């Protein structure tokens, strides 16, 4: 026999044992140990959860009790608080209008508060008035107690909810005297709110309780105002409440009578419509009956007990602001809250099976790892390309001359941000020194390849957006219109170009957070963290110079000096002349023969038509108009305006009506517009009137001249006048100054603006409008 044919059985046995141990026994043992660990953890989790559920049950019931208690208190509150309000209203008016005030208040409450059933008003002489909801729930009935031919009758007037009378009727009142009714008698010798026992209306199936209050009228008579509140709605609310899965709630009084709860009308019918017989029946409500017994013995709080082999938890508490010490009683089986512990144990076993399956799946994941490695290589190549683009962008930024000087616009920052982030628009915003507003230093629209800026956003308009920036963390919102932090920004800034996604990066420097970089619809924003941080640091250095100047306030002095210089240059112009309500232009010596003016600033102010009811109001209105006209004349003289015309409810102010272009005309007109707005707002506020005016401003060519016989009247025509009037008519809010893009372009360095959006003008097409907010 050849030696190759000799087999050592011992050696093969050892190899087989090792192979089995390595490939079968050890993995199987690890799997069994894993399953045992999951089972032990599940058992321990079940026991721990069950122990915690018992304490959690009481806390959950307490939370539900607090919620229901608050709802019940809110339900009853209109009856209690309404009595105080009605007594104050009726008690302080003459007797002749008491009934009108009563009907006005009652009708409004019946329309808006569904649980209110009716209102009573009676006095110490036996007069009685009632307003109630009709059976259809839509109309109202007004009833008064009258004496006709020595007999008492109830006179009924029927009205719609809109106050239109639709019918009337009478019926015999017999010997009815409101002073003998419980709601009247229980207020004797008291000025506090009193409640009656609930009573049932079998015909309407209404369970009603009355609160009443006694007070003195102006004529010295004693009045009692009463409110009937329906408990049916409260029972409907409790009927829908689910405590746990099968538990519910009920409201009892101190004697155990049912005030509100599930199947209230069935209980009332079983009790023969007698509220005193509506007590808890241990046969129909065994759990509540046992819970009420625990309350009477042990007081308020949570109590546990076993009933018919099942454990229950009840919680009893007193309801504030209720009548006769109402008690809220909640009940639920403990199993409603502990069943999830059993579900957790079953889920643990399911997780064990899932773990086994996952162990098998892991082997297949190794194959996928190779493909993922290939994708990682492609990503690395894409990152390398991105890095190259970032390096190129940084180089373009770095070679920009005077990069850190605020006097240089450095438009390269927003351009590179938009290009690198593939954003529709990139903008730089800075806070004012006091943080009350933000100014757009530059905004670059990548699609249109245009720059803009000078927009202003106040903190009062978008406080949530300001606070989000001041937190100092960058954030991205996929839908800016629905996020509370960015909703207002989307409406005022983004909606005009149709962008949806917003990325905001706060700008920091030594002063703190001084502004923000804002990217709209930036698909690559999340991959540009370092580049955005670099641009943010550069922007912070640039904005630091602005904050330093703001501390010394040289800009404000510069603007004041510029305005003073503009007024000095305009001093040589002919003085404005006035003729009654027509504030005329100066004589035609300063007007070119052709009547064509290359650069005219036109301000149109429109007022709402006044509504007056009598001669006294007319006199007050005329005095106010006279005051406003006087102020306009004063401002026109101070700002050297060319002319001011009044036409009905319109006021037209003009400046720059000269043959040669007047460079100060628009500045003087803008300053006059802001001064007039502040003057009008103050005058209207002093007269307790809302702002009833809008203002529109445009700047451009126009033609005009003096017309008519002596004294001749100056008139101005042209597209500038028409567009200014269009701006005034289309202003979004009263008291605002809406200007055209031509005005914004000229004044953006001197004044603050808000973007208004696009508008359409005849013969011009689409253009952009802005709101002149304030001086810089």
XYZ file of C-alpha atoms in Angstrom:
776
model
C 0.000 0.000 0.000
C 1.326 3.340 -0.933
C 1.952 5.802 1.812
C -0.286 8.319 -0.017
C -3.219 6.065 0.584
C -2.672 5.968 4.331
C -5.184 8.168 6.115
C -4.836 9.468 9.662
C -8.434 9.522 11.019
C -7.373 11.439 14.135
C -6.015 14.347 12.079
C -9.223 14.635 10.017
C -11.298 14.584 13.156
C -9.375 17.501 14.640
C -9.787 19.558 11.455
C -13.533 18.818 11.336
C -13.986 19.875 14.952
C -12.188 23.181 14.404
C -14.154 23.855 11.233
C -17.442 23.134 13.000
C -16.412 25.291 15.965
C -15.358 28.197 13.761
C -18.130 28.129 11.169
C -21.132 26.693 13.005
C -20.910 26.370 16.780
C -19.400 29.775 17.568
C -21.762 31.772 15.285
C -24.708 29.748 16.575
C -23.635 30.267 20.166
C -23.218 34.005 19.543
C -26.663 34.084 17.974
C -28.232 32.189 20.923
C -26.508 34.494 23.401
C -27.784 37.497 21.463
C -31.340 36.141 21.575
C -31.059 35.448 25.312
C -29.742 38.961 25.877
C -32.675 40.429 23.948
C -35.159 38.277 25.937
C -33.618 39.225 29.295
C -33.608 42.886 28.331
C -37.239 42.583 27.249
C -38.298 41.002 30.558
C -36.429 43.614 32.544
C -37.908 46.366 30.398
C -41.420 44.945 30.908
C -41.083 44.896 34.678
C -39.568 48.367 34.807
C -42.229 49.708 32.459
C -45.081 48.173 34.441
C -43.771 49.716 37.645
C -43.531 53.109 35.984
C -46.935 52.780 34.323
C -48.731 52.732 37.655
C -47.296 56.106 38.624
C -47.626 57.418 35.085
C -51.332 56.493 35.051
C -52.023 58.875 37.903
C -50.051 61.632 36.189
C -51.916 61.141 32.903
C -55.257 61.194 34.645
C -54.180 64.321 36.480
C -53.288 65.976 33.179
C -56.637 65.010 31.637
C -58.432 66.211 34.786
C -56.667 69.562 34.582
C -57.604 69.872 30.914
C -61.251 69.001 31.456
C -61.427 71.238 34.524
C -60.132 74.142 32.490
C -62.625 73.422 29.697
C -65.524 73.282 32.155
C -64.374 76.507 33.797
C -64.166 78.157 30.369
C -67.618 76.776 29.540
C -69.217 78.325 32.619
C -67.184 81.537 32.576
C -69.339 83.425 29.974
C -72.353 83.113 32.274
C -70.467 84.468 35.303
C -68.340 87.096 33.621
C -71.195 88.059 31.295
C -73.391 88.993 34.236
C -70.775 91.421 35.506
C -70.315 92.974 32.069
C -74.053 93.252 31.398
C -74.735 94.719 34.843
C -72.071 97.346 34.236
C -73.494 98.198 30.812
C -77.174 98.338 31.822
C -76.628 99.971 35.211
C -74.815 102.971 33.730
C -77.302 103.940 31.026
C -80.608 105.841 31.318
C -83.729 103.779 31.934
C -85.025 104.641 28.459
C -82.225 102.697 26.749
C -81.839 99.831 29.219
C -83.994 97.516 27.121
C -82.053 98.372 23.946
C -78.701 97.694 25.655
C -80.092 94.423 27.059
C -81.213 93.225 23.617
C -77.966 94.329 21.980
C -75.806 92.523 24.511
C -78.015 89.408 24.629
C -78.251 89.117 20.856
C -74.484 89.369 20.420
C -73.833 86.754 23.118
C -76.402 84.317 21.722
C -74.802 84.548 18.291
C -71.249 83.961 19.522
C -71.533 81.719 22.617
C -73.347 78.444 21.807
C -73.799 77.322 25.411
C -75.783 80.452 26.371
C -79.518 79.664 26.181
C -81.219 82.936 27.184
C -81.017 86.133 29.280
C -83.520 87.611 31.810
C -83.821 91.170 33.109
C -86.250 92.054 35.910
C -86.655 94.975 38.319
C -88.180 95.544 41.735
C -91.490 96.666 40.158
C -92.076 93.330 38.428
C -91.046 94.325 34.909
C -89.572 91.410 32.998
C -87.649 91.146 29.705
C -86.315 87.984 28.024
C -84.163 87.222 24.983
C -83.656 83.594 24.018
C -82.531 81.368 21.197
C -85.291 79.880 19.018
C -85.717 76.136 18.741
C -84.160 76.129 15.277
C -80.979 77.591 16.816
C -80.752 80.304 14.151
C -83.192 83.048 15.161
C -83.969 84.904 18.386
C -87.076 85.594 20.443
C -87.577 88.740 22.537
C -90.265 88.586 25.224
C -91.628 91.288 27.549
C -94.171 91.020 30.355
C -97.013 93.458 29.661
C -100.349 94.322 31.314
C -103.310 94.680 28.953
C -106.839 95.298 30.213
C -105.773 94.283 33.682
C -104.300 90.948 32.531
C -100.645 89.973 32.247
C -99.510 88.735 28.868
C -96.200 87.730 27.363
C -95.540 89.649 24.159
C -93.138 87.782 21.852
C -91.178 89.409 19.005
C -89.282 87.127 16.633
C -86.083 88.307 14.949
C -83.493 86.840 12.661
C -79.855 86.801 13.741
C -79.362 89.847 11.500
C -81.898 91.841 13.558
C -84.808 91.685 11.089
C -88.213 91.257 12.703
C -90.138 88.288 11.242
C -93.200 88.013 13.515
C -94.850 88.524 16.882
C -97.307 86.778 19.178
C -98.962 87.041 22.634
C -99.872 84.454 25.243
C -101.372 84.525 28.720
C -98.826 85.164 31.490
C -101.355 84.243 34.226
C -99.955 85.429 37.530
C -96.284 85.343 36.538
C -94.092 87.566 38.716
C -90.309 87.457 38.132
C -89.706 88.557 41.706
C -90.955 85.149 42.904
C -88.599 83.148 40.677
C -85.592 81.395 42.269
C -83.085 83.250 40.099
C -84.453 86.572 41.412
C -84.965 85.627 45.047
C -81.542 84.078 45.626
C -79.836 87.438 44.936
C -81.523 89.213 47.851
C -79.133 91.088 50.153
C -76.191 90.217 47.896
C -74.361 91.800 44.991
C -72.518 88.613 44.076
C -73.322 86.107 41.317
C -75.756 83.403 42.460
C -76.511 80.075 40.787
C -79.776 78.120 40.784
C -80.120 74.377 40.817
C -80.151 72.912 37.294
C -83.575 72.220 35.824
C -84.763 70.348 32.784
C -86.956 71.439 29.867
C -88.536 68.201 28.661
C -89.980 69.824 25.532
C -86.638 71.210 24.342
C -84.552 68.491 25.990
C -82.370 71.179 27.526
C -80.605 70.876 30.871
C -80.247 74.481 32.035
C -78.675 76.298 34.976
C -79.176 79.998 35.773
C -76.701 82.536 37.168
C -78.050 85.906 38.325
C -76.726 89.168 39.727
C -78.436 92.108 41.475
C -77.406 95.727 40.824
C -78.695 99.312 40.991
C -79.749 101.283 37.910
C -79.300 105.005 37.369
C -82.952 105.679 38.293
C -82.495 103.966 41.676
C -84.453 100.812 40.862
C -83.027 97.390 41.687
C -82.416 95.176 38.666
C -81.554 91.495 38.415
C -79.753 90.186 35.325
C -79.816 86.404 34.787
C -78.128 84.095 32.296
C -79.364 80.605 31.388
C -76.516 78.321 30.356
C -77.175 74.953 28.711
C -75.350 71.931 30.085
C -76.097 69.858 26.976
C -73.006 71.152 25.149
C -70.889 70.361 28.219
C -72.263 66.821 28.276
C -71.491 66.483 24.578
C -67.898 67.541 25.271
C -67.537 64.999 28.097
C -69.143 62.337 25.908
C -66.326 62.743 23.386
C -63.531 62.694 25.963
C -61.605 59.429 26.083
C -59.593 58.704 29.219
C -57.179 56.036 28.093
C -58.973 53.683 25.704
C -62.291 52.977 27.473
C -62.438 55.435 30.389
C -64.537 58.584 30.530
C -65.523 61.513 32.741
C -68.604 62.773 34.574
C -69.523 65.873 36.602
C -71.496 65.538 39.861
C -72.615 67.921 42.527
C -71.865 67.444 46.212
C -75.002 65.286 46.628
C -74.064 62.907 43.854
C -76.508 64.245 41.277
C -75.354 64.089 37.642
C -74.694 67.541 36.162
C -73.047 66.557 32.901
C -71.741 63.391 31.348
C -72.324 60.594 28.906
C -75.955 59.829 27.924
C -77.301 62.756 29.960
C -80.691 62.836 28.224
C -81.227 59.088 28.772
C -80.616 59.578 32.484
C -82.962 62.583 32.553
C -85.706 60.594 30.841
C -85.219 57.686 33.275
C -85.498 60.146 36.188
C -88.790 61.513 34.892
C -87.133 64.824 33.977
C -86.544 65.515 37.678
C -82.945 66.742 38.270
C -83.098 65.723 41.938
C -83.537 62.074 40.909
C -80.583 62.065 38.494
C -78.170 60.335 40.888
C -75.523 57.724 40.162
C -76.967 54.243 39.804
C -74.495 51.480 40.848
C -76.145 49.162 38.332
C -75.617 51.386 35.296
C -72.479 53.241 36.478
C -70.723 50.853 38.890
C -67.236 52.313 38.402
C -68.318 55.930 38.916
C -70.464 54.946 41.893
C -67.492 53.231 43.546
C -65.233 56.168 42.681
C -67.714 58.637 44.218
C -67.812 56.545 47.388
C -64.007 56.728 47.585
C -64.218 60.504 47.137
C -66.739 60.902 49.964
C -64.524 58.864 52.277
C -61.004 59.858 51.198
C -61.551 63.247 49.523
C -60.115 64.516 46.254
C -57.216 62.783 44.523
C -56.452 59.527 42.704
C -57.745 56.205 44.062
C -57.346 52.616 42.861
C -59.724 49.709 43.485
C -60.709 46.336 42.053
C -64.188 45.685 40.675
C -65.364 42.385 39.159
C -61.772 41.137 38.926
C -60.515 44.219 37.111
C -58.519 47.118 38.530
C -59.612 50.700 37.954
C -58.134 54.098 38.655
C -60.340 57.102 39.491
C -59.436 60.701 40.194
C -61.754 63.247 41.793
C -61.266 66.995 41.928
C -63.315 70.098 42.666
C -64.143 72.377 39.745
C -63.354 76.054 40.288
C -65.934 78.760 39.450
C -68.750 76.193 39.559
C -72.076 76.062 41.363
C -72.675 74.055 44.557
C -69.174 72.536 44.626
C -69.179 70.497 41.430
C -66.913 67.440 41.324
C -65.093 66.140 38.236
C -64.734 62.351 38.353
C -62.497 60.452 35.902
C -62.219 56.671 35.633
C -60.253 54.243 33.489
C -59.028 50.629 33.709
C -55.370 50.270 34.607
C -54.977 47.964 31.622
C -55.568 50.920 29.283
C -52.256 52.343 30.404
C -50.240 49.191 31.059
C -51.113 47.247 27.914
C -48.232 48.802 26.071
C -45.848 47.060 28.522
C -47.088 43.702 27.232
C -46.807 44.967 23.689
C -43.231 46.007 24.448
C -42.313 42.454 25.491
C -43.830 41.020 22.318
C -41.960 43.580 20.294
C -38.735 42.525 21.989
C -39.225 38.968 20.700
C -39.958 40.335 17.271
C -36.791 42.376 17.444
C -34.880 39.172 18.241
C -36.125 37.634 15.019
C -35.254 40.816 13.151
C -31.718 40.679 14.551
C -31.305 37.145 13.213
C -32.455 38.238 9.789
C -30.132 41.196 9.897
C -27.218 38.906 10.681
C -27.891 37.045 7.458
C -28.362 40.226 5.494
C -25.011 41.586 6.669
C -23.232 39.029 4.510
C -24.970 40.395 1.454
C -24.019 43.920 2.404
C -20.371 43.073 1.819
C -21.098 42.896 -1.905
C -22.639 46.318 -1.811
C -19.569 47.726 -0.105
C -17.559 47.382 -3.304
C -20.060 49.486 -5.221
C -20.170 52.033 -2.449
C -16.386 52.324 -2.665
C -16.728 53.176 -6.327
C -19.321 55.832 -5.557
C -17.008 57.233 -2.885
C -14.295 57.604 -5.490
C -16.643 59.559 -7.722
C -17.589 61.791 -4.820
C -13.934 62.466 -4.105
C -13.471 63.546 -7.692
C -16.494 65.855 -7.416
C -15.111 67.289 -4.192
C -11.773 67.923 -5.859
C -13.558 69.813 -8.637
C -15.500 71.789 -6.058
C -12.312 72.642 -4.195
C -10.795 73.918 -7.419
C -13.810 76.143 -7.982
C -13.586 77.438 -4.424
C -9.893 78.218 -4.852
C -10.669 80.115 -8.037
C -13.438 82.057 -6.299
C -11.191 82.888 -3.336
C -8.530 84.177 -5.716
C -11.060 86.445 -7.432
C -12.116 87.806 -4.049
C -8.528 88.206 -2.863
C -7.406 90.294 -5.849
C -10.316 92.729 -5.514
C -8.864 96.183 -4.743
C -9.900 97.898 -1.482
C -11.779 94.772 -0.456
C -12.116 95.708 3.212
C -13.181 99.320 2.634
C -16.883 99.946 2.966
C -16.688 102.834 0.496
C -15.949 100.254 -2.209
C -19.053 98.268 -3.189
C -17.055 95.035 -3.659
C -19.789 93.409 -5.668
C -17.535 90.421 -6.148
C -18.647 89.015 -2.759
C -22.298 88.503 -3.683
C -21.414 87.465 -7.243
C -19.057 84.720 -6.104
C -21.469 83.576 -3.413
C -24.279 83.206 -5.932
C -22.086 81.447 -8.493
C -20.441 79.043 -6.054
C -23.672 78.156 -4.249
C -25.611 78.019 -7.540
C -28.115 80.342 -5.894
C -30.764 82.416 -7.624
C -29.870 85.388 -5.442
C -27.241 86.239 -2.810
C -27.424 89.286 -0.564
C -25.576 90.937 2.315
C -27.626 92.494 5.129
C -26.379 94.547 8.042
C -28.020 95.586 11.287
C -28.443 99.225 12.136
C -26.386 100.295 15.124
C -29.378 99.995 17.499
C -30.596 96.738 15.957
C -33.994 98.182 15.033
C -33.660 97.398 11.334
C -31.532 95.681 8.684
C -30.209 97.261 5.493
C -29.394 95.353 2.304
C -25.840 96.386 1.363
C -25.923 94.460 -1.916
C -28.166 91.866 -3.570
C -27.045 89.987 -6.679
C -29.540 88.182 -8.914
C -27.634 85.462 -10.769
C -30.379 84.870 -13.338
C -30.701 88.520 -14.329
C -27.050 89.386 -13.565
C -28.096 92.543 -11.706
C -27.167 94.176 -8.406
C -29.483 96.106 -6.098
C -29.486 97.272 -2.494
C -30.615 99.862 0.004
C -33.688 97.876 1.116
C -34.749 98.247 4.736
C -36.465 95.716 7.022
C -37.628 96.789 10.480
C -37.612 94.533 13.508
C -41.306 95.194 14.084
C -42.106 93.625 10.698
C -40.086 90.418 11.101
C -38.937 90.041 14.690
C -38.731 86.237 14.397
C -36.252 86.541 11.498
C -34.113 89.002 13.469
C -34.066 86.707 16.498
C -33.087 83.698 14.379
C -30.081 85.636 13.035
C -29.102 86.915 16.472
C -28.884 83.332 17.763
C -25.658 83.164 15.768
C -26.181 79.793 14.052
C -26.577 79.303 10.317
C -29.818 77.652 9.222
C -31.497 76.529 6.016
C -35.251 76.438 5.409
C -36.594 74.357 2.523
C -39.915 76.248 2.386
C -39.436 79.750 3.725
C -43.129 80.616 3.374
C -44.240 78.118 6.056
C -41.411 78.520 8.579
C -42.341 81.101 11.268
C -38.766 82.444 11.296
C -38.718 83.295 7.591
C -42.386 83.681 6.572
C -42.332 87.482 6.639
C -38.967 87.622 4.831
C -40.402 85.394 2.095
C -43.457 87.622 1.716
C -41.537 90.917 1.576
C -38.321 89.915 -0.241
C -38.450 86.470 -1.852
C -41.938 86.356 -3.309
C -41.191 88.984 -5.940
C -38.661 86.682 -7.655
C -40.407 83.395 -6.794
C -37.691 81.758 -4.671
C -38.615 79.184 -2.002
C -35.502 77.875 -0.190
C -33.522 80.142 2.122
C -30.053 79.762 3.688
C -29.059 82.318 6.326
C -25.499 82.701 7.687
C -25.021 85.285 10.487
C -22.031 87.635 10.137
C -19.855 88.012 13.246
C -17.185 90.490 14.231
C -15.814 91.987 17.447
C -19.101 93.875 17.963
C -21.100 90.616 17.885
C -23.574 89.717 15.148
C -23.668 92.625 12.717
C -25.559 91.162 9.779
C -26.183 88.092 7.658
C -25.441 86.472 4.316
C -28.663 85.293 2.671
C -28.802 82.752 -0.174
C -32.035 81.970 -2.022
C -32.578 78.633 -3.806
C -28.915 77.686 -3.308
C -28.491 74.056 -4.364
C -24.817 73.885 -3.260
C -25.074 75.866 -0.027
C -24.493 72.873 2.265
C -21.170 72.108 0.505
C -19.751 75.641 0.867
C -19.393 75.992 4.627
C -15.767 77.171 4.541
C -16.247 79.515 1.590
C -19.335 81.092 3.141
C -17.457 81.494 6.444
C -14.637 83.238 4.565
C -17.020 85.650 2.848
C -18.768 86.183 6.190
C -15.465 87.102 7.858
C -14.628 89.582 5.081
C -18.113 91.068 5.356
C -17.713 91.377 9.122
C -14.521 93.403 8.692
C -16.235 95.624 6.106
C -19.249 96.219 8.331
C -17.042 97.063 11.316
C -16.177 100.408 9.738
C -19.872 101.222 9.443
C -20.427 100.495 13.141
C -17.478 102.675 14.076
C -18.905 105.541 12.024
C -22.347 104.951 13.498
C -20.880 105.352 16.991
C -19.543 108.809 16.071
C -22.629 109.540 13.886
C -20.775 111.302 11.070
C -23.312 109.923 8.558
C -26.211 111.643 10.248
C -24.224 114.883 10.273
C -23.330 114.322 6.631
C -26.988 113.845 5.683
C -27.962 116.933 7.661
C -25.203 118.921 5.965
C -26.319 117.633 2.560
C -29.907 118.671 3.210
C -28.766 122.082 4.482
C -26.651 122.524 1.346
C -29.624 121.519 -0.850
C -31.822 124.104 0.844
C -29.122 126.779 0.380
C -28.900 125.957 -3.326
C -32.694 126.140 -3.628
C -32.889 129.472 -1.776
C -32.238 131.324 -5.029
C -35.391 129.844 -6.603
C -38.546 132.003 -6.701
C -40.589 131.751 -3.504
C -43.741 129.648 -3.465
C -46.951 131.684 -3.640
C -50.292 130.801 -2.066
C -53.823 131.678 -3.045
C -56.406 130.326 -0.586
C -56.322 126.493 -0.842
C -54.357 126.742 -4.128
C -50.626 127.107 -3.411
C -49.407 128.636 -6.632
C -46.107 128.465 -8.408
C -43.955 131.597 -8.588
C -44.228 133.964 -11.540
C -43.132 132.570 -14.834
C -39.807 134.326 -14.809
C -38.070 131.120 -13.727
C -39.911 128.891 -16.203
C -38.586 128.175 -19.670
C -40.671 129.378 -22.590
C -41.150 125.854 -23.894
C -42.498 124.626 -20.547
C -40.463 121.366 -20.750
C -38.631 120.413 -17.547
C -36.033 117.608 -17.672
C -36.128 116.473 -14.019
C -39.244 117.151 -11.945
C -40.031 115.564 -8.573
C -43.791 115.054 -8.179
C -45.447 113.999 -4.906
C -49.152 113.072 -4.979
C -51.054 112.703 -1.693
C -54.542 111.171 -1.765
C -56.991 111.341 1.140
C -59.996 109.115 1.728
C -63.355 110.823 1.288
C -64.650 111.931 4.711
C -67.963 110.738 6.131
C -69.715 113.184 8.483
C -73.082 112.929 10.223
C -73.741 116.497 11.376
C -72.664 120.113 11.396
C -70.471 119.654 14.488
C -68.434 116.906 12.834
C -68.238 118.954 9.648
C -66.795 121.910 11.558
C -64.204 119.689 13.248
C -63.232 118.131 9.920
C -62.831 121.531 8.262
C -60.647 122.690 11.142
C -58.459 119.598 10.731
C -58.198 120.142 6.952
C -57.245 123.771 7.535
C -54.529 122.682 9.965
C -53.125 120.156 7.493
C -53.159 122.703 4.660
C -51.314 125.229 6.853
C -48.667 122.633 7.686
C -48.258 121.756 3.998
C -47.739 125.440 3.190
C -45.111 125.722 5.907
C -43.231 122.624 4.735
C -43.442 123.754 1.101
C -41.837 127.076 2.011
C -39.123 125.454 4.143
C -38.190 122.954 1.399
C -38.486 125.534 -1.428
C -41.020 123.501 -3.389
C -42.031 124.920 -6.760
C -45.797 124.586 -6.361
C -48.502 122.720 -4.465
C -51.954 122.172 -5.959
C -55.151 120.929 -4.316
C -57.727 119.059 -6.394
C -60.543 117.494 -4.365
C -59.032 114.807 -2.174
C -55.637 115.004 -3.943
C -52.628 117.132 -3.110
C -49.927 117.535 -5.806
C -46.489 118.856 -4.810
C -43.842 119.787 -7.420
C -40.154 120.607 -7.307
C -37.526 121.065 -10.030
C -39.732 122.839 -12.607
C -36.772 124.656 -14.154
C -35.241 124.688 -17.618
C -31.966 123.349 -16.240
C -31.939 120.204 -14.098
C -32.099 120.971 -10.373
C -29.970 118.310 -8.594
C -31.533 119.109 -5.213
C -35.196 118.879 -6.259
C -35.680 115.179 -5.537
C -33.822 115.332 -2.202
C -35.934 118.279 -1.040
C -39.132 116.575 -2.165
C -38.258 113.287 -0.405
C -37.462 115.144 2.801
C -40.709 117.125 2.475
C -42.655 113.888 1.940
C -41.258 112.334 5.138
C -41.948 115.541 7.081
C -45.524 115.730 5.754
C -46.152 112.094 6.615
C -44.995 112.612 10.197
C -47.076 115.802 10.463
C -50.210 114.127 9.059
C -49.823 111.103 11.337
C -49.469 113.302 14.417
C -52.462 115.495 13.500
C -54.726 112.538 12.716
C -53.678 110.724 15.880
C -54.448 113.818 17.952
C -57.930 113.826 16.377
C -58.358 110.103 17.182
C -58.417 109.189 13.466
C -56.719 106.373 11.606
C -54.286 107.274 8.790
C -56.504 108.137 5.797
C -53.872 109.126 3.254
C -51.363 107.524 0.880
C -48.427 109.156 -0.898
C -46.769 108.495 -4.254
C -43.468 109.946 -5.562
C -41.910 109.876 -9.040
C -39.030 111.688 -10.708
C -38.578 112.461 -14.393
C -39.420 114.737 -17.281
C -42.665 116.746 -17.400
C -44.126 119.815 -19.101
C -46.359 122.588 -17.818
C -47.107 126.259 -17.672
C -49.479 128.949 -16.480
C -53.031 128.735 -17.848
C -56.125 130.940 -17.683
C -56.628 134.665 -17.129
C -55.075 136.532 -14.274
C -54.470 135.290 -11.734
C -53.073 132.469 -13.876
C -52.783 128.982 -12.449
C -49.766 126.760 -13.032
C -50.488 123.207 -14.186
C -48.176 120.247 -14.839
C -48.663 117.301 -17.214
C -46.710 114.258 -18.210
C -46.022 110.656 -17.372
C -44.201 111.615 -14.159
C -47.418 113.094 -12.746
C -49.477 110.067 -13.822
C -47.068 107.538 -12.332
C -46.811 109.493 -9.071
C -50.600 109.374 -8.784
C -50.522 105.661 -9.618
C -48.017 105.152 -6.795
C -50.319 106.937 -4.348
C -53.379 104.963 -5.416
C -51.559 101.613 -5.274
C -49.875 102.049 -1.889
C -50.288 98.908 0.194
C -50.997 100.571 3.548
C -52.338 103.920 4.663
C -49.687 106.443 5.660
C -46.951 104.995 3.412
C -44.874 106.666 0.683
C -44.628 104.481 -2.427
C -41.957 105.492 -4.948
C -40.767 104.323 -8.356
C -37.509 102.616 -9.208
C -36.171 105.930 -10.607
C -36.574 107.560 -7.201
C -35.043 104.558 -5.454
C -31.994 104.626 -7.762
C -31.362 108.313 -7.030
C -31.939 108.220 -3.267
C -30.816 104.765 -2.127
C -27.619 106.203 -0.606
C -29.515 108.818 1.428
C -32.740 107.061 2.451
C -33.968 103.629 3.520
C -36.409 101.701 1.339
C -38.455 98.503 1.421
C -39.103 96.534 -1.731
C -42.790 96.690 -2.710
C -42.673 94.381 -5.732
C -43.649 94.871 -9.377
C -46.477 96.981 -10.789
C -47.892 97.607 -14.251
C -48.187 101.122 -15.671
C -49.796 101.967 -19.022
C -47.227 102.721 -21.752
C -44.455 101.622 -19.360
C -45.158 97.952 -18.779
C -43.840 96.181 -15.674
C -41.718 98.188 -13.263
C -40.646 97.935 -9.639
C -41.957 99.962 -6.705
C -40.470 100.692 -3.282
C -41.621 102.119 0.048
C -39.693 105.174 1.282
C -39.183 104.319 4.961
C -36.848 106.854 6.603
C -33.698 108.889 6.301
C -30.402 107.078 6.740
